[in-house]
C-alpha positions as a printed NumPy array, in Angstrom:
array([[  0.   ,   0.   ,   0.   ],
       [  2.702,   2.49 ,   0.492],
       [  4.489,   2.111,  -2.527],
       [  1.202,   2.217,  -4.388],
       [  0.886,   5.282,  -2.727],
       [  4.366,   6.812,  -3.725],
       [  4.323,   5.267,  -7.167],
       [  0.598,   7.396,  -7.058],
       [  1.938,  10.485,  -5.868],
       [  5.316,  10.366,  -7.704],
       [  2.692,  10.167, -10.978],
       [  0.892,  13.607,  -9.767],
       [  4.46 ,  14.871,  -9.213],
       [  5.606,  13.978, -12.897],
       [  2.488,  15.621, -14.352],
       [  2.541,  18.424, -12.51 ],
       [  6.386,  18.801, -14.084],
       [  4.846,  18.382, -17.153],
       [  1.657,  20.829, -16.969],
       [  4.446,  23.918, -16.006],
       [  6.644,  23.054, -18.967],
       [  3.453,  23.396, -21.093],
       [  2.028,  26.108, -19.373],
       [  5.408,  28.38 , -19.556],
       [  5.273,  27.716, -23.977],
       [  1.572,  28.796, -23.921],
       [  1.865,  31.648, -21.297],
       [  5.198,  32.908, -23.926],
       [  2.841,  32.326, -26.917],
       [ -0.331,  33.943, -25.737],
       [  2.141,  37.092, -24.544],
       [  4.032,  37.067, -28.316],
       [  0.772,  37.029, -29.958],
       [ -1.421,  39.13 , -28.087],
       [  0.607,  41.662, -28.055],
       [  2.785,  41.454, -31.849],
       [ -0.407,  40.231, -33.776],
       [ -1.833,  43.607, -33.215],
       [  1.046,  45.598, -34.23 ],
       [  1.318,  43.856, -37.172],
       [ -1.947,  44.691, -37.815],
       [ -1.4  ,  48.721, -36.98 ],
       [  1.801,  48.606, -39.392],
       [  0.251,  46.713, -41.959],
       [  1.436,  42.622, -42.371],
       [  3.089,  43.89 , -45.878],
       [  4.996,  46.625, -44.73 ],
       [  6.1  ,  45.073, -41.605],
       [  7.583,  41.79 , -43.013],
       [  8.537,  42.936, -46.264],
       [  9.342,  46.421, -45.326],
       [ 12.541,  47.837, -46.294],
       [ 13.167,  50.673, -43.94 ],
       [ 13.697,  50.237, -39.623],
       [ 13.308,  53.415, -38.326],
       [ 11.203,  53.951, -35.332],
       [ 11.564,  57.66 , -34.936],
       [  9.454,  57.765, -38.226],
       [  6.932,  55.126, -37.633],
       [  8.802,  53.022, -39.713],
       [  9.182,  49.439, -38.994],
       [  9.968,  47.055, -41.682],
       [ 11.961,  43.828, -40.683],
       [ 12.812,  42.241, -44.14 ],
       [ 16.569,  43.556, -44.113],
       [ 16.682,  41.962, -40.103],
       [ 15.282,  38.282, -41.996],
       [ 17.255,  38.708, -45.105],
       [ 20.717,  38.907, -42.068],
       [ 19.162,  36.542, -40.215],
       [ 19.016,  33.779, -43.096],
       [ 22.454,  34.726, -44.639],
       [ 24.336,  34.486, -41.673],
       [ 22.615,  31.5  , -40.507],
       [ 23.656,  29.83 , -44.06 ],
       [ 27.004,  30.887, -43.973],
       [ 27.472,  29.503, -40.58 ],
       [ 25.655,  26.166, -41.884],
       [ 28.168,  26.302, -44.707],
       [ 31.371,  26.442, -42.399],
       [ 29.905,  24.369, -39.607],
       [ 28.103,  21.696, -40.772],
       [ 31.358,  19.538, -42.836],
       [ 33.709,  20.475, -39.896],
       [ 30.818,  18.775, -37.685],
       [ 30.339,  15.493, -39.481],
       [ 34.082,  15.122, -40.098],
       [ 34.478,  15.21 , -36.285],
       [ 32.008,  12.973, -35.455],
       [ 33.205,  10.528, -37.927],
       [ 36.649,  10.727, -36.565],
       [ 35.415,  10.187, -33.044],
       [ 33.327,   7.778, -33.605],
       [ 35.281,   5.611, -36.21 ],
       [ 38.6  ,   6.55 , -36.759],
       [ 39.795,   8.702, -33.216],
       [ 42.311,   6.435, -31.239],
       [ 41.172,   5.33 , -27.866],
       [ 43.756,   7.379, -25.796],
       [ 43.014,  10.407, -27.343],
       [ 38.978,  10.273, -27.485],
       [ 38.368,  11.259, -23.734],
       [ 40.399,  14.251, -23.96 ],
       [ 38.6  ,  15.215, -27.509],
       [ 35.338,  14.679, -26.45 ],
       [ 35.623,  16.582, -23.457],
       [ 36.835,  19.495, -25.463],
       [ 33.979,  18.977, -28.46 ],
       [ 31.554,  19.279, -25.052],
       [ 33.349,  21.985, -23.256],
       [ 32.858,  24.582, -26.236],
       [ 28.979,  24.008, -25.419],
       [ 29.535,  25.134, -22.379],
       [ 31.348,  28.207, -22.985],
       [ 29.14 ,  31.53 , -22.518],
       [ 28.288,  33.122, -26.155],
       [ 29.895,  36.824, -24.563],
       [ 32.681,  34.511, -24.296],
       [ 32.55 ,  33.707, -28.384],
       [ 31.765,  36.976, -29.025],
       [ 34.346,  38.276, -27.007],
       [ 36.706,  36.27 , -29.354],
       [ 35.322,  37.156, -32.515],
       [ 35.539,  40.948, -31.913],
       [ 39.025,  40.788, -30.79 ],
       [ 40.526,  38.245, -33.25 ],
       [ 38.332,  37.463, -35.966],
       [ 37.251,  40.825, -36.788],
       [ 40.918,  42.752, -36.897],
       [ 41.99 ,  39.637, -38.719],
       [ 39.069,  40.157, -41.375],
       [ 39.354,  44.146, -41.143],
       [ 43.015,  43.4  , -42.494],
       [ 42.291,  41.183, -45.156],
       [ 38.955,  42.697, -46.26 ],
       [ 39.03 ,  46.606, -45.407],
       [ 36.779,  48.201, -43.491],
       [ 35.881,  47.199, -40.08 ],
       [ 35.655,  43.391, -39.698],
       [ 31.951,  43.852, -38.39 ],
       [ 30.269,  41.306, -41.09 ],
       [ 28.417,  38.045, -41.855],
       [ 31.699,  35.934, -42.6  ],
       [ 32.74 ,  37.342, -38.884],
       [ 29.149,  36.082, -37.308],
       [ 29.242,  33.022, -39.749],
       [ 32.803,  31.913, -38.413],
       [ 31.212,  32.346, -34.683],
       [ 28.36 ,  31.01 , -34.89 ],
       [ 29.932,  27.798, -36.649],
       [ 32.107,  27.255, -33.793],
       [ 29.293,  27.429, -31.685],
       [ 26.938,  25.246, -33.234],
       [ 29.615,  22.393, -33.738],
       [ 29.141,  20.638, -29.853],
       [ 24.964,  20.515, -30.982],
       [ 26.287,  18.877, -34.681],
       [ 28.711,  16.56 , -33.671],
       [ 27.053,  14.923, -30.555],
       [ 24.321,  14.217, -32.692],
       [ 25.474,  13.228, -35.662],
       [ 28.341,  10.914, -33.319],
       [ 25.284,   9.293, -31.424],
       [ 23.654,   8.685, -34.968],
       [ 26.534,   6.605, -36.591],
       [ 27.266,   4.684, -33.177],
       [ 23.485,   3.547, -33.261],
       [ 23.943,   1.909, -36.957],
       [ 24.552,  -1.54 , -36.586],
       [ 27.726,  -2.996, -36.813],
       [ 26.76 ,  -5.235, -40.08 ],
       [ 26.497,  -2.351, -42.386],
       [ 30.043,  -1.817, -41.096],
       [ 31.298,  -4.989, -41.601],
       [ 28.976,  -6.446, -44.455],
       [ 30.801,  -3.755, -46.764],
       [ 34.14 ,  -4.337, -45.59 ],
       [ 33.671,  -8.392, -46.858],
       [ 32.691,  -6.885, -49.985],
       [ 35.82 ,  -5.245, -50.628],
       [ 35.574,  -1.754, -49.297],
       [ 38.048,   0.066, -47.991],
       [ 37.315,   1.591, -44.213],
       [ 36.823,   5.372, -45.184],
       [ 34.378,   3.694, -47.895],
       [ 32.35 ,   1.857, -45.676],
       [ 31.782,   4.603, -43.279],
       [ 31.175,   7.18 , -45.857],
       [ 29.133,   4.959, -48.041],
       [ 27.628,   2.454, -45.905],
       [ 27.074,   4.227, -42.271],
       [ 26.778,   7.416, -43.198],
       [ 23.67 ,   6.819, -45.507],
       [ 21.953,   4.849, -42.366],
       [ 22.508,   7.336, -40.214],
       [ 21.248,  10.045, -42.142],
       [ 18.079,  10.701, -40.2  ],
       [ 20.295,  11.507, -36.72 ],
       [ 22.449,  13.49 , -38.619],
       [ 20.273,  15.591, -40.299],
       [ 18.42 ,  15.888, -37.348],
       [ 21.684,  17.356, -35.681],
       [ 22.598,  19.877, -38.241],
       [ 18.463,  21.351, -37.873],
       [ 19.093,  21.418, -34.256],
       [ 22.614,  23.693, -34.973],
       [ 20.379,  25.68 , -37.524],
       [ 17.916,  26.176, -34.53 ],
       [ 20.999,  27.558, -32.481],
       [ 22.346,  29.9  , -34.748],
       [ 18.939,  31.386, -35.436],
       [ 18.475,  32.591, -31.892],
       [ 21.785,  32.891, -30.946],
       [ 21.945,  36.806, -29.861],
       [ 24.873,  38.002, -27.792],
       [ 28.187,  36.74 , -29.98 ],
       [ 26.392,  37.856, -33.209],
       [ 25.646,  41.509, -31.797],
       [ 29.336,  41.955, -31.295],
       [ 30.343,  40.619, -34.221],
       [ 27.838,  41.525, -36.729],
       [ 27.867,  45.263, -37.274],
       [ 24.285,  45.782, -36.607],
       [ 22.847,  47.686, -39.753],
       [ 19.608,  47.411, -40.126],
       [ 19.962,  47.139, -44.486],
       [ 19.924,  43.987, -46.786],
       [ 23.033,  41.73 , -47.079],
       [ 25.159,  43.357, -49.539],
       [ 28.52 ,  40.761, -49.129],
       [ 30.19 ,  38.241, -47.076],
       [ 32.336,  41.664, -45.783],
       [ 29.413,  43.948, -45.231],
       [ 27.51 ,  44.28 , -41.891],
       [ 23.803,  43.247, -41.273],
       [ 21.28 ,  42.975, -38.122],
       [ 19.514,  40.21 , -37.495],
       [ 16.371,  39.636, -35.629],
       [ 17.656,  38.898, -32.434],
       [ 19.638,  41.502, -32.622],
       [ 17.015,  44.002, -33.399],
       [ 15.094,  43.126, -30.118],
       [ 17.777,  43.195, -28.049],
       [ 19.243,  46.296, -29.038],
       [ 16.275,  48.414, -28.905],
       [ 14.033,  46.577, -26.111],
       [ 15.3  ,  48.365, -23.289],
       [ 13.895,  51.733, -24.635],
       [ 11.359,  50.593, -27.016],
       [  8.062,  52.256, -25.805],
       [  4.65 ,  52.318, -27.618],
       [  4.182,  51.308, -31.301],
       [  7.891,  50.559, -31.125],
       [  7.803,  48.753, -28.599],
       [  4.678,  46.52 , -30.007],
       [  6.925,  46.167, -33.275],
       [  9.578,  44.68 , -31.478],
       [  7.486,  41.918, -29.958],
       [  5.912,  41.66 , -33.207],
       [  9.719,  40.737, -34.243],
       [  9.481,  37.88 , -31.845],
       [  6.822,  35.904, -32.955],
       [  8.149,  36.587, -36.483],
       [ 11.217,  34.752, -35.208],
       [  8.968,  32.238, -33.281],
       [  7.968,  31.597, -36.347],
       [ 11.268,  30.232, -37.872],
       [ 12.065,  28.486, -34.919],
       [  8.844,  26.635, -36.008],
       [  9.983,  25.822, -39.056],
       [ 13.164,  24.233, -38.225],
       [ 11.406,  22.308, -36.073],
       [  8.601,  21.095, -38.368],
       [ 11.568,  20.569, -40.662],
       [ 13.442,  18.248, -38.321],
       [  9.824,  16.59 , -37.059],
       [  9.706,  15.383, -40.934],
       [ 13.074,  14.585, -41.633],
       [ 12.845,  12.218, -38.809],
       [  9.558,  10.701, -40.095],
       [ 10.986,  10.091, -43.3  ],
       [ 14.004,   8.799, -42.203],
       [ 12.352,   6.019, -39.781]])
């Protein structure tokens, strides 16, 4: 009777757990949308997400330059990111000797646990003189964000994408190897292709991290609220936006800036409904 009685609260305790987890993503989403649904609506939908011009002190709030930074930094930091991260995890988990792996691992983990001030930190005092040199100008620019942001996003890529080709089993491994492959064939050709869904599902959850990464790109990215003009040119990105003019945002303004979250929200969506199917498909 007692442990019927534990096992019965311990269930009430568990769903309670649950109900505040749920509760906190509704509470967030009624806030975003009660509140940037109706600016949207006071800007007009057109002119605030395909509006070309961000400037408050003229009732002026289009965010297509802020999505337009937000997607090509993203991509560039996909570009840069994403090989380095499946390389590593196939070394780790394949090819990486055993006296070496603890010490590598540990190090692949311990840049997830460095602060992103931290990154930024590092990209405005050595990546951006170092690109300021070889570019012109001030170093302030996507590549600078990109090259951040794909150092941050690497621990999410290659624990995933590591876990993923562990979990194939061993016979696609093998079965190729007594056909005549070589190793670096049979992982690339055999285990790779099986572990696809993991691996994909690791890159969309990097994706997910650079989108709403905030801190490291702000002090790297220039901030300029106008479209991507080069890989050397500064942009603003969403996060960005909010953070930088939140803390005196009042009004209209104010209302557009929320409205600039849900937009976000939105892509954060996305990705997810992206990784939801790529799953699907893959099982």
């Amino acid at each position: 009777m007692k442990n019927n009685g534990r096992e019965a609260a311990m269930k009430y305790v568990f769903f309670a757990s649950a109900c505040v987890s749920v509760g906190a993503v509704v509470l967030i989403c009624i806030f975003m949308f009660a509140n940037g649904v109706p600016a949207m609506g006071k800007i007009g939908f057109g002119n605030f997400l395909f509006g070309m011009k961000w400037k408050p002190e003229l009732d002026l709030f289009g965010i297509f330059p802020m999505v337009m930074g937000s997607i090509a930094v993203t991509a560039a930091a996909i570009v840069l990111g994403v090989p380095v991260g499946i390389l590593t995890a196939v070394f780790l988990a394949r090819f990486c000797p055993k006296r070496i792996y603890p010490a590598l691992k540990s190090g692949v983990e311990l840049l997830a646990g460095i602060p992103s001030v931290v990154y930024g930190f590092f990209g405005l005092t050595a990546i951006v003189p170092l690109i300021g040199r070889i570019g012109g100008g001030s170093g302030t620019s996507i590549l600078a964000a990109a090259i951040v942001l794909a150092v941050m996003i690497l621990p999410t890529i290659v624990g995933v994408s590591e876990a993923a080709i562990r979990a194939v089993p061993s016979g696609y491994y093998e079965g190729s190897l007594a056909l005549g492959a070589c190793k670096e064939r049979s992982v690339f050709f055999s285990e790779l292709p099986a572990a696809r869904s993991g691996i994909v599902a690791g890159i969309i959850l990097g994706v997910g991290r650079a989108v709403g990464e905030t801190m490291a790109v702000i002090m790297v990215a220039g901030n300029q609220a106008v479209m991507p003009r080069g890989l050397l040119k500064g942009v603003r990105t969403l996060t960005a936006n909010i953070v930088l003019e939140m803390g005196y945002a009042s009004g209209l303004h104010r209302e557009a800036l929320i409205a600039t979250a849900v937009v976000l929200f939105f892509f954060i969506l996305i990705i997810n409904l992206i990784f939801m199917l790529a799953k699907k498909r893959g099982d």
